[in-house]
Structure formats: structure tokens, C-alpha cells
Short mmCIF file of C-alpha atoms and ligand atoms in Angstrom, two decimals:
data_model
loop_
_atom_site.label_atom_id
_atom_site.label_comp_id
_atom_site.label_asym_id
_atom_site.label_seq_id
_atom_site.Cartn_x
_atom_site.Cartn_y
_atom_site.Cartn_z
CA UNK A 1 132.12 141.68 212.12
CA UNK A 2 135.12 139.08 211.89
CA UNK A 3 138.42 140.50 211.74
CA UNK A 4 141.76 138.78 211.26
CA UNK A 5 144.77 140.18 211.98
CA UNK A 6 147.92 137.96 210.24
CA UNK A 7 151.53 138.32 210.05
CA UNK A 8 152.41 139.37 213.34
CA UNK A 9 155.79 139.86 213.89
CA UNK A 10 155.43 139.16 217.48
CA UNK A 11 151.76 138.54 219.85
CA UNK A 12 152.89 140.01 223.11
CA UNK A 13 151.05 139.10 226.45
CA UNK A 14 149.64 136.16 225.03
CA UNK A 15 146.95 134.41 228.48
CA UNK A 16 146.60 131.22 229.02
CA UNK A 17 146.23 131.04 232.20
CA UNK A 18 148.66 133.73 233.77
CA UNK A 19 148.64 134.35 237.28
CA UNK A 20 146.50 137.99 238.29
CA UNK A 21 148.03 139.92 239.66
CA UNK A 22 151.24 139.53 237.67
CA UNK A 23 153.48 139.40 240.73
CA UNK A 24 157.56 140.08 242.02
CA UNK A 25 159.55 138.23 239.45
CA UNK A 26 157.12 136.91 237.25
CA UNK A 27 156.40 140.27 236.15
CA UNK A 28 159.91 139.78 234.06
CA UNK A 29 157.88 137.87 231.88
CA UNK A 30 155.63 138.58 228.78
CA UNK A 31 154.13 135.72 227.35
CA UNK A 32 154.07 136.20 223.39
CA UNK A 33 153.79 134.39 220.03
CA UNK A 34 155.95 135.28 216.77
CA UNK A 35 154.56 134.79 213.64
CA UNK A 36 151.03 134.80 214.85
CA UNK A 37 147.50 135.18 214.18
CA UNK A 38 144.62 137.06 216.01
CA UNK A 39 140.70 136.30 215.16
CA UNK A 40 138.21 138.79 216.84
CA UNK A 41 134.72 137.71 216.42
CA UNK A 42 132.59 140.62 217.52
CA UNK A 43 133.39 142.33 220.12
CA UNK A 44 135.69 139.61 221.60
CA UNK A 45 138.97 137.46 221.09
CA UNK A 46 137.66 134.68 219.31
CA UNK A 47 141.45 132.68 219.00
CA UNK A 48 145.06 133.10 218.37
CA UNK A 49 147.83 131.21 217.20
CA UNK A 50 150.61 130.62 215.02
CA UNK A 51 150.28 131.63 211.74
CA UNK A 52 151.23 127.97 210.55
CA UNK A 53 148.28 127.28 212.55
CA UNK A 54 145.69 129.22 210.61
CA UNK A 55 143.57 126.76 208.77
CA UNK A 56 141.42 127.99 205.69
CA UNK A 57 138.15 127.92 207.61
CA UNK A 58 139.05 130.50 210.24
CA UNK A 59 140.45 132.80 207.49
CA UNK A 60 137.33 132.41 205.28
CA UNK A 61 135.15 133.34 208.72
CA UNK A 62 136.71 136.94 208.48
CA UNK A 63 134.97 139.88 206.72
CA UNK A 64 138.14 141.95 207.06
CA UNK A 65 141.99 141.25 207.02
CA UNK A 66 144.63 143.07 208.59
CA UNK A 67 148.45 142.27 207.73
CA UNK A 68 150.50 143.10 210.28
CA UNK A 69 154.11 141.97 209.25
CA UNK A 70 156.93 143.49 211.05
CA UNK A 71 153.96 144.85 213.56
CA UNK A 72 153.63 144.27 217.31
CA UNK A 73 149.71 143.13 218.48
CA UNK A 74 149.43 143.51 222.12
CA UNK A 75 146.40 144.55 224.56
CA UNK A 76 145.34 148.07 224.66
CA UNK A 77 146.67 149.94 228.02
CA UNK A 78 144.54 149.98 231.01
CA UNK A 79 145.23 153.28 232.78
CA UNK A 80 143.33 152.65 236.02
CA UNK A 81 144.06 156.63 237.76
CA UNK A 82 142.73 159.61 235.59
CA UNK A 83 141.10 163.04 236.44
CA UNK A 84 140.55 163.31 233.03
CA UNK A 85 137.19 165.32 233.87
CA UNK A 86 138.43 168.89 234.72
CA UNK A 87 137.38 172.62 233.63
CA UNK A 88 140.55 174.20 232.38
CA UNK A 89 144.25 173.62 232.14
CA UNK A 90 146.71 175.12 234.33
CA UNK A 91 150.01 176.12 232.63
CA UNK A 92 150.10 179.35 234.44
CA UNK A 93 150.82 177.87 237.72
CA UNK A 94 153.47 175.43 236.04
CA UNK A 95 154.96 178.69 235.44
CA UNK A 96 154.72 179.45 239.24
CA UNK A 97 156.08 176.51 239.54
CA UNK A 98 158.80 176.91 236.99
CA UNK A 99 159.94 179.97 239.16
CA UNK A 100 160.66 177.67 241.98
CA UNK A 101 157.05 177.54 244.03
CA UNK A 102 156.26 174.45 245.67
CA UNK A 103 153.13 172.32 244.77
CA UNK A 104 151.72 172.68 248.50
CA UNK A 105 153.04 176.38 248.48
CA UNK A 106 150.66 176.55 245.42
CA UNK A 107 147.90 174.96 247.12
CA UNK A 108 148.19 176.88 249.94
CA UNK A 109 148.25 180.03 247.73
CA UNK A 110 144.58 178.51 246.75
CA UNK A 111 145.97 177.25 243.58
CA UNK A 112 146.00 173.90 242.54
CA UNK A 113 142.96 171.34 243.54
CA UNK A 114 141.07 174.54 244.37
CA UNK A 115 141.94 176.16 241.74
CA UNK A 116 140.54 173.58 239.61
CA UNK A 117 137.25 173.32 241.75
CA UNK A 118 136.53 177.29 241.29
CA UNK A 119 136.85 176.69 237.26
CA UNK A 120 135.12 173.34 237.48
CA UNK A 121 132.10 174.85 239.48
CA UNK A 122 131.20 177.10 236.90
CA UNK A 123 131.62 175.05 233.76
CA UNK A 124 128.20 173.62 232.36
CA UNK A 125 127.80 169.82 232.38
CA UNK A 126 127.93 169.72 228.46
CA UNK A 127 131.16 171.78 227.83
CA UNK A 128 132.95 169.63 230.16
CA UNK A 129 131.73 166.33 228.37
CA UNK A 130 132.71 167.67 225.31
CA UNK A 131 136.57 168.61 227.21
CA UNK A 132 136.45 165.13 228.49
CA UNK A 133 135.46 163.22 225.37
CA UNK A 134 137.97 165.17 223.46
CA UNK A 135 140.81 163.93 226.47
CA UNK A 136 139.31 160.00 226.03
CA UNK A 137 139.81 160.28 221.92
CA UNK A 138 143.26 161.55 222.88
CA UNK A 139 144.74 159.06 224.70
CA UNK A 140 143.10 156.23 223.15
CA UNK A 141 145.67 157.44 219.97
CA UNK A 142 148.26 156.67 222.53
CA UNK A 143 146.98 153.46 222.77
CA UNK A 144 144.22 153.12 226.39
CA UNK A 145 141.51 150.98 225.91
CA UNK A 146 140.45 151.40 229.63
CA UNK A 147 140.61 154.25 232.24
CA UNK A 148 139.41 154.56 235.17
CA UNK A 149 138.08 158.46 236.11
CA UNK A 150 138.08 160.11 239.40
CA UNK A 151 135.84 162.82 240.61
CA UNK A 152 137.16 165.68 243.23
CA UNK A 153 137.68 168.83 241.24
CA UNK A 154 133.66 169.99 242.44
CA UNK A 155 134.03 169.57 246.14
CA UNK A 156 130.41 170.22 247.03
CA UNK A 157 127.35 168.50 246.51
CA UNK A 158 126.08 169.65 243.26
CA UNK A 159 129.62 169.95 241.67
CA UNK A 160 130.85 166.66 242.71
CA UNK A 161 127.07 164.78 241.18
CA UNK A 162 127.99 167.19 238.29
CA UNK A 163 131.21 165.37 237.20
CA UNK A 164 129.75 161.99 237.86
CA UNK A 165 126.87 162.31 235.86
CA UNK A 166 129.71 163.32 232.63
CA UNK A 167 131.61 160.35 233.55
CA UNK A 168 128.44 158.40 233.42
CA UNK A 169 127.80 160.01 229.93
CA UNK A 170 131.28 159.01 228.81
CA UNK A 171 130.72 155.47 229.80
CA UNK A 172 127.47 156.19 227.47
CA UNK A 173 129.37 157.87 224.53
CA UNK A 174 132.45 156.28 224.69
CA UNK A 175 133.69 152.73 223.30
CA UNK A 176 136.54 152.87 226.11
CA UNK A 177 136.04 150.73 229.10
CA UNK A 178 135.55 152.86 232.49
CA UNK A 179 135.11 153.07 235.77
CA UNK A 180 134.23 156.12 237.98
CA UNK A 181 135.89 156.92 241.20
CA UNK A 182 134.13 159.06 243.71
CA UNK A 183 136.77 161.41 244.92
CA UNK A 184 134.96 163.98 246.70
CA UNK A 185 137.93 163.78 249.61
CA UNK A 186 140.56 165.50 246.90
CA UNK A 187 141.13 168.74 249.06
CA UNK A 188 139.75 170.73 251.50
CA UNK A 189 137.28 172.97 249.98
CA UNK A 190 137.83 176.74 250.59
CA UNK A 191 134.80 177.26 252.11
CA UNK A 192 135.81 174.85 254.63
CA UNK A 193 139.20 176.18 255.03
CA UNK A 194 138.69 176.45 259.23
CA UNK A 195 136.93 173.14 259.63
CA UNK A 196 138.06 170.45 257.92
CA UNK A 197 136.26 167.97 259.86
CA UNK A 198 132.57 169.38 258.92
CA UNK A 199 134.07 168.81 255.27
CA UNK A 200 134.34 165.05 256.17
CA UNK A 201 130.72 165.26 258.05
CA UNK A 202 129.49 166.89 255.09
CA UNK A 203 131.18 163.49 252.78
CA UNK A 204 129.75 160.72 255.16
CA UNK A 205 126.43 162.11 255.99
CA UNK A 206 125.62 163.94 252.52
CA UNK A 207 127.96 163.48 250.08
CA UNK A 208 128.77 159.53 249.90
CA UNK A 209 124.81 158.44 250.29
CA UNK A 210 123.57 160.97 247.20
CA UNK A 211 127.11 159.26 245.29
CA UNK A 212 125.66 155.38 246.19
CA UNK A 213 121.82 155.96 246.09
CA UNK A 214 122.22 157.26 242.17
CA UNK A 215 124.14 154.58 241.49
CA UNK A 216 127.51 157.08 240.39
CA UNK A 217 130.44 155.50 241.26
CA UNK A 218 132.11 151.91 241.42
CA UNK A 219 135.29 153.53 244.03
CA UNK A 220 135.89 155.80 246.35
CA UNK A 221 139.24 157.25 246.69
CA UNK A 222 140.66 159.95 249.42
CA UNK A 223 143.95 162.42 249.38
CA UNK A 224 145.21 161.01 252.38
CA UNK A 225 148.57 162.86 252.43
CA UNK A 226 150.50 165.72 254.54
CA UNK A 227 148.18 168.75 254.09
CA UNK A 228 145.46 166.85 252.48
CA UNK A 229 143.31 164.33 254.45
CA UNK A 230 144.64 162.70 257.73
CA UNK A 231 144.47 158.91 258.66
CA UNK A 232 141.89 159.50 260.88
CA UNK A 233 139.36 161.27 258.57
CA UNK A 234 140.40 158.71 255.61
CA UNK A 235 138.87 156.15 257.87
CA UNK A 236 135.72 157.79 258.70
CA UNK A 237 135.46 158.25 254.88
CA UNK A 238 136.26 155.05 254.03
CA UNK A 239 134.25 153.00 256.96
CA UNK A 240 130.80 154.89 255.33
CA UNK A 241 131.78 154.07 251.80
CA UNK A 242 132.32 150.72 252.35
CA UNK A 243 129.17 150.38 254.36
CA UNK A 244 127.47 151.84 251.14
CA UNK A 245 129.26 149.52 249.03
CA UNK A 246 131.98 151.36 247.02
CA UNK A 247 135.37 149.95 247.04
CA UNK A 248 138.54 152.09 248.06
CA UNK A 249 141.41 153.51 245.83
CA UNK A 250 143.63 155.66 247.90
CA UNK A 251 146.25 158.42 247.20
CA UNK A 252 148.62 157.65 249.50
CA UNK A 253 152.05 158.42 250.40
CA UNK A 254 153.01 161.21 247.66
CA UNK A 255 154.24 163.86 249.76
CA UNK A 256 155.27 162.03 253.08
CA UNK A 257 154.84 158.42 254.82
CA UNK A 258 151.25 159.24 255.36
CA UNK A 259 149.97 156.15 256.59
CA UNK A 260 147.54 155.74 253.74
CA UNK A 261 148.72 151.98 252.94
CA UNK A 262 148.01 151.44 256.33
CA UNK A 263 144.06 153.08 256.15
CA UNK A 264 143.97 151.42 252.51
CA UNK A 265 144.92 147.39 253.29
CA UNK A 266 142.45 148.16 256.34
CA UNK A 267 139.68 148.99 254.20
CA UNK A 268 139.85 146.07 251.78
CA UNK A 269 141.51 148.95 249.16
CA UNK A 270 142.14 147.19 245.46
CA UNK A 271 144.76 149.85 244.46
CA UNK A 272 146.81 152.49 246.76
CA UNK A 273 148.70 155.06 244.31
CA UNK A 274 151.97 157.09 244.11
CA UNK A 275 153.68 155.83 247.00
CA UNK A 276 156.41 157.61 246.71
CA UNK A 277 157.12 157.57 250.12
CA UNK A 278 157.56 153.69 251.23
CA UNK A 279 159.42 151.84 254.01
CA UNK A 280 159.49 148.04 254.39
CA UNK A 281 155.88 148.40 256.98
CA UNK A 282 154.09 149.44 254.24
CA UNK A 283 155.91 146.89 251.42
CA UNK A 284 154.97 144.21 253.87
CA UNK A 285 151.90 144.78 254.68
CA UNK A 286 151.05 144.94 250.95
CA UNK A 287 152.66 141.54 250.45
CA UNK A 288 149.79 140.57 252.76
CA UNK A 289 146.96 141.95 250.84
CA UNK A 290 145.04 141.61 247.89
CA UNK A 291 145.69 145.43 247.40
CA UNK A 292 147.50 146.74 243.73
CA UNK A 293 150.72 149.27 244.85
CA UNK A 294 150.25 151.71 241.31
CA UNK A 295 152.90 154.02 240.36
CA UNK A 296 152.22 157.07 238.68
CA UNK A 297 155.40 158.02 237.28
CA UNK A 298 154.35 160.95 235.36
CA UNK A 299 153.42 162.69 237.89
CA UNK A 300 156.46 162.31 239.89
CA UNK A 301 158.78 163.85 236.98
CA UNK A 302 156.20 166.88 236.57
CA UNK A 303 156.37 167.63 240.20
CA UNK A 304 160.10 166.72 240.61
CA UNK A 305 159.68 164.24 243.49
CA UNK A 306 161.68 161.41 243.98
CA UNK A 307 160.27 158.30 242.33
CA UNK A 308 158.82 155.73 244.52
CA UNK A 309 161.20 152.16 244.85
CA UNK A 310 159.87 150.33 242.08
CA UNK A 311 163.04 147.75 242.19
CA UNK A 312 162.66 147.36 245.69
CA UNK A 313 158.98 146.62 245.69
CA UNK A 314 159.56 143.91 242.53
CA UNK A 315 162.29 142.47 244.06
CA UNK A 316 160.10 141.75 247.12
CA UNK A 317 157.30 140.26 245.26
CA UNK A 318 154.80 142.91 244.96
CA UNK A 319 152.85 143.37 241.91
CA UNK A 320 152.59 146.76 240.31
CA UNK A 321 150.33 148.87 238.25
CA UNK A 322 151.19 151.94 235.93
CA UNK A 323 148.89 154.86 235.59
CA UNK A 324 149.36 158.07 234.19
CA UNK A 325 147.11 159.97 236.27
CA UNK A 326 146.32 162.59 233.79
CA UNK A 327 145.20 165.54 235.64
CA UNK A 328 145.68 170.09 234.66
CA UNK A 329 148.21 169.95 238.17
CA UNK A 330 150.68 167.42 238.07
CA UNK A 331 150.26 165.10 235.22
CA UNK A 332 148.81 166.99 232.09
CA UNK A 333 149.25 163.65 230.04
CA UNK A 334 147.02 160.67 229.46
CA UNK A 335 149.64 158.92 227.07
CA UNK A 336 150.30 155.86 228.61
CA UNK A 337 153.23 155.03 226.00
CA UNK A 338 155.20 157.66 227.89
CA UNK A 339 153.97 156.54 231.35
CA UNK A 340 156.02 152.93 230.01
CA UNK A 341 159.15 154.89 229.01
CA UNK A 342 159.25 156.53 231.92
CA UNK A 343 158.87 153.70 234.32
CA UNK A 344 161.83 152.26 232.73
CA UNK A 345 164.04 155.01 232.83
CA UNK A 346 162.60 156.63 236.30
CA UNK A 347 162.63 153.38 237.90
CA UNK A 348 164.28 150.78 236.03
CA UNK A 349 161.59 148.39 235.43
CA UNK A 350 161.90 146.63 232.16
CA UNK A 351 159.95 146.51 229.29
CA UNK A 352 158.21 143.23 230.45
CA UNK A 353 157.41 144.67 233.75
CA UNK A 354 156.26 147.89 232.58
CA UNK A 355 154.09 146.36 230.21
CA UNK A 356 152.89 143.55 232.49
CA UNK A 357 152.49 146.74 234.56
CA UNK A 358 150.08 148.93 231.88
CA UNK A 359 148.13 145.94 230.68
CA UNK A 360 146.80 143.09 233.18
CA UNK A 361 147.52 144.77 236.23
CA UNK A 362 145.62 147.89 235.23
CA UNK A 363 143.04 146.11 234.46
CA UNK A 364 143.21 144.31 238.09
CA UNK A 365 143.59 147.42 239.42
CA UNK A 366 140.08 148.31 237.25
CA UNK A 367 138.43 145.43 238.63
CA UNK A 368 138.49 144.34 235.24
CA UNK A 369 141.32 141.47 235.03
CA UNK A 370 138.66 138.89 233.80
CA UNK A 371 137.49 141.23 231.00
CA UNK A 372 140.68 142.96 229.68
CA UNK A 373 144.50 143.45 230.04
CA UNK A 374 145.93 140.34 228.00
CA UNK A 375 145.33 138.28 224.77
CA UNK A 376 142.99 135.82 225.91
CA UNK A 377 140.05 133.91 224.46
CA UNK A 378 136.61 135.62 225.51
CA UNK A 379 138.18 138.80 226.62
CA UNK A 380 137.01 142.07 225.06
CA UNK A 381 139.12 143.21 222.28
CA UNK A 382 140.75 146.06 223.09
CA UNK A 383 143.91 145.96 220.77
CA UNK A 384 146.81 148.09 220.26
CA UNK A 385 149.06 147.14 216.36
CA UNK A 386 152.15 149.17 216.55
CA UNK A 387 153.99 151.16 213.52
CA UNK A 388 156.66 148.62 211.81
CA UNK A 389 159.42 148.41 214.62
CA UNK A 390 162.82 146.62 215.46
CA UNK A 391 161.52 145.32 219.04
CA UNK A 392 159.20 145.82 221.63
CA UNK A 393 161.86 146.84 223.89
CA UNK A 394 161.43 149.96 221.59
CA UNK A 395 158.45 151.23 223.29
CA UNK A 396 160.07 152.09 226.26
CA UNK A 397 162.91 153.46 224.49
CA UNK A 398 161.29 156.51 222.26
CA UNK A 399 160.28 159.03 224.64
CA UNK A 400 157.22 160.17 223.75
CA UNK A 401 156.65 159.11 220.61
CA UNK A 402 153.63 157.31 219.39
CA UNK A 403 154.75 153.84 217.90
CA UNK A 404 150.78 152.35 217.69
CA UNK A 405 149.56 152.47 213.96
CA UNK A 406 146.00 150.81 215.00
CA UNK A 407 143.75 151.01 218.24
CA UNK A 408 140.85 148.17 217.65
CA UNK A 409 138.08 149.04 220.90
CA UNK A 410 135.94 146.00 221.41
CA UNK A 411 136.28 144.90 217.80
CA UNK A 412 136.15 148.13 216.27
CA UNK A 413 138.69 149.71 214.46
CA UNK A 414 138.94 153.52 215.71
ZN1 ZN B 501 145.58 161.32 241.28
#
């Protein structure tokens, strides 16, 4: 089916030809079109324009109109770090955590990641599609078109195949684009407690080939962080996953200068995330790689750290993504509107940047740059229309609310 959308107030992150990633100072910028048109023929951007432009053949082509005066039309979000797979929520320890524990006081306590693995273990494969789907219709109200979904709440074998094979069944039952992370080197599983290193033999020699040989995941990512996974064992991990052809995402830097940057760029990693913890080593070797620095700034309020130097990293020329990696522990939110407002007020990027941010280099940070991310003829359609309002520099500005009126998923009006 044709559908037109006319009367747009504004056509933000309009693509002809923009640079990917959206780098440093050009991220200040956000293409866009007033008083434009959008065609979507399909499942794809078919053309855009000015509405003076609009000639009566194009209209006539489309089965369905949408008028979108005093509306926004921009690409849907591309949230590229979710755990958006997970057994049950965990509002009791944000409680512990309200009373002052720490989140590696928790984990120590056997809360947190583990906590999550005992409740994922025993969940059948169906309930948690059914959890997950339910998450995926969520924040694709909030406006994500794309999300990328790690595994690492099973921790053995079977648990870990478990939650890829429902993120394989979301890519089935879902019209959101997505990509599935292999994450089996989350945390330490209890039963492993003494020996952390058989936990890694267990991932190269067991755990990564089952992952590769059925075909389950496009990344791998690893915890490498203080009390997590050391440099040294993030390298074994990622040395056999890249030898089986998945591509590194790393958590890296949350909780202290961890070196994961470092054990990332080495690997050939397309995103490291959080990086809350960054010196100018780690700012210049990224300025060196093709590798996407992606802030999670959700996360940071929910576990009170400081937020990682956004302004610094811009102002050096880095690119950066926005994810909202929605997860029970420390982000129990998948709305990627908020992630925006937050990045401005957390660390004073701008509207363009965020959005520059939550759009194309997502997507990069998806693998998915060519496919998604901005307005651009032959892309997928993945389209957010907001409510009728004053600016765009109001999405950043209304905490929390939800200013999109329409989500369109490759063509199709949700
Ligand atoms: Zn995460």
C-alpha cells in the first residue's frame, strides 16, 4: 500500500547524502524540510519533498492520506542496547537499593545479574516471548523502530540458547527491526563463583561455537568492568568470537576505567557502551576507530553514577549513539523519548545531537545505517508523526511524556 503523509510542519533528518557516523560537530545538525511531503511505497521511502513540490500524480499513487499539519515526521528511534528478554522485574532490590545498598553490594549479595539468571532459568521459552513481545509493543509506542537485544540473563548452555531462540522468534513475530547480541559473558554464574576462568573456558570452547553453528546471534558483547569480566578474559572471549564470525559490542567502563575501549577498538568492536568512566586514552583511541562510543543515560540516573563526558567527547569529534538499555536492574525503561530528554539535561547535548544520536547512529551502531535511521529514499520506513507541537526542541524538553501520535513500521501503520 501507498501512503502519503502531507502537511508536515517540519521533515526532520531529512538524507541526502549525510556523512555515517554523524560525527563531533556535525552532529549539531539535523537536516529537515518544513512544509513537506513523505510518499512510502510499500515497505520503503519512496520520495519526499516540499509540499509545493507534490505534483497530482504522486498524490493520486496513494491509497491512503495522512495530514500531518502542525506535526513533526522524523525516523523511528534505533535503540541499539536492550535486555529486553528477561524473567521478572526487580523492584524489590530497587528498594534495597533505595535504602542505600550499592549495585555491586547487590550483586555480591547474589542479587542483580544472578538474580535475574535464577528467575530466567526457570521461565518456559513461551512465557518469556510473550514478556518480551509485550516489552517490543511497548516501546515501539514510545516511538523504536529498531532494537538491538542482548542475551546474558541464562548463563549456561541451555539457558543462554533459550533466550536466543525467543529473540529469534521476535525477529519472526515482530515488525521491529533487530539484532541479537550474544551476551553469555554478563556475570559470573554462581555456580562458577570460585573459578571464573572455567566460566570463560566453558564460553570459548562450548558456549560461543553452539551460539555461531545455529546461526543465533549477529554480536557478541562482554561485561568487561571492575567485578565483572577482566581485560584479559574479554580477549579470550572476544579472539574466539571473532574467529567464529560475530562482531563485538562491549560494556565497558561503567563502574571504573576498565580498559574495555582498549579490548573493544582491538577487536574491530562497532559499539563500546556506558563509558562512564573516560580519560583522553580512551577518547583518542576512539577517534582512531571505526568503533560507535553509546551512552546509556538511563541507566546512569537509575544507578546514580556520574554521567559519562558527552561534551567532551563531541567537542573532540567523536560520534555518539543513545540507547536506553532497558533491562529489570538498572534501566527498567525502553522509552527512548526519555533516553533524548535525558541526554540533554544529563549531559547537555542538544536536541540535534541527541536526535542525530537516537536515529542514524543507532542504526550504525545496529549495523543497519544503510537500511534505517534517517529519511532517505530506499530506506525502510520506520516512521515516528508526533502529537501537534510548538518545536522539536520540545521532545527533549517534556520528561517523559509521549509526544508521537503515529508509529508507521516498514509501511505499516501500528
Ligand atoms: Zn547493558
Amino acid at each position: 500500500m501507498n501512503l502519503l503523509i502531507t502537511n508536515i510542519k517540519s521533515l526532520l533528518q531529512v538524507d541526502e547524502g549525510t556523512q555515517v557516523p554523524v560525527r563531533g560537530s556535525d552532529m549539531a545538525k539535523l537536516p529537515a524540510i518544513d512544509d513537506a511531503f513523505l510518499l512510502i511505497r510499500g515497505s520503503e521511502i519512496e520520495d519526499f519533498g516540499r509540499m509545493a513540490e507534490l505534483d497530482q500524480q504522486r498524490r493520486s499513487s496513494a491509497a491512503r492520506e495522512i495530514d500531518a499539519s502542525g506535526k513533526f515526521v522524523l525516523p523511528a528511534f534505533c535503540d541499539s542496547h536492550t535486555h529486553l528478554v528477561y524473567g521478572a522485574s526487580r523492584e524489590i532490590e530497587y528498594v534495597d537499593k533505595i535504602r542505600g545498598l550499592s549495585y555491586e553490594e547487590i550483586a555480591r549479595r547474589g542479587g542483580g545479574i544472578l538474580n535475574s539468571a535464577r528467575r530466567l532459568r526457570e521461565m518456559p521459552e513461551s512465557e518469556l516471548l510473550d514478556a518480551a513481545l509485550a516489552r517490543l509493543n511497548l516501546i515501539s509506542s514510545f516511538g523504536t523502530g529498531a532494537v538491538e537485544i542482548k542475551s546474558g540473563y541464562g548463563l549456561d548452555l541451555n539457558s543462554e540458547l533459550k533466550m536466543l531462540r525467543v529473540i529469534r522468534r521476535l525477529k519472526e513475530q515482530s515488525p521491529l527491526s533487530i539484532k541479537a547480541t550474544f551476551l553469555g559473558a554478563h556475570a559470573i554464574p554462581e555456580e562458577y563463583r570460585d573459578n571464573p576462568d572455567g566460566y570463560v573456558n566453558l564460553l570459548t570452547e562450548e558456549m560461543l561455537p553452539a551460539v555461531a553453528d545455529q546461526g543465533l546471534a549477529e554480536y557478541v558483547d562482554v561485561f568487561c568492568d571492575r567485578g565483572f569480566f577482566t581485560v584479559e578474559q574479554t580477549d579470550r572471549i572476544l579472539e574466539r568470537a571473532v574467529g567464529l564470525g560475530m562482531i563485538p559490542k562491549i560494556h565497558a567502563n561503567e563502574l571504573a576505567r576498565s580498559g574495555g575501549v582498549q579490548v573493544g577498538v582491538k577487536h574491530g568492536a562497532l559499539s563500546v557502551d556506558h563509558l562512564e568512566h573516560m580519560e583522553q586514552e580512551e577518547i583518542d583511541l576512539l577517534l582512531a576507530s571505526q568503533t560507535m562510543p553509546t551512552l546509556l543515560p538511563t541507566a546512569a540516573l537509575f544507578l546514580g553514577l556520574t554521567p559519562p563526558p558527552a561534551r567532551r567527547m563531541l567537542d573532540a569529534g567523536l560520534p555518539i549513539a543513545l540507547a536506553s538499555d532497558y533491562n529489570p536492574g538498572s534501566s527498567p525503561t525502553g522509552n527512548m523519548q526519555l533516553v533524548i530528554a535525558l541526554a540533554s539535561v544529563m549531559l547537555r547535548m542538544t536536541p540535534e545531537e541527541a536526535i542525530n544520536a537516537a536515529t542514524l547512529n543507532g542504526a550504525y551502531a545496529m549495523g543497519l545505517a544503510d537500511k534505517l535511521g534517517s529519511i532517505s529514499r530506499k530506506k525502510r520506513a520506520n516512521i515516528l508523526i508526533t502529537n501537534k507541537i510548538p518545536s522539536y526542541q520540545y521532545l527533549p524538553y517534556t520528561l517523559g511524556e509521549n509526544n508521537i501520535e503515529t508509529v508507521i513500521i516498514g509501511g505499516q501503520i501500528q
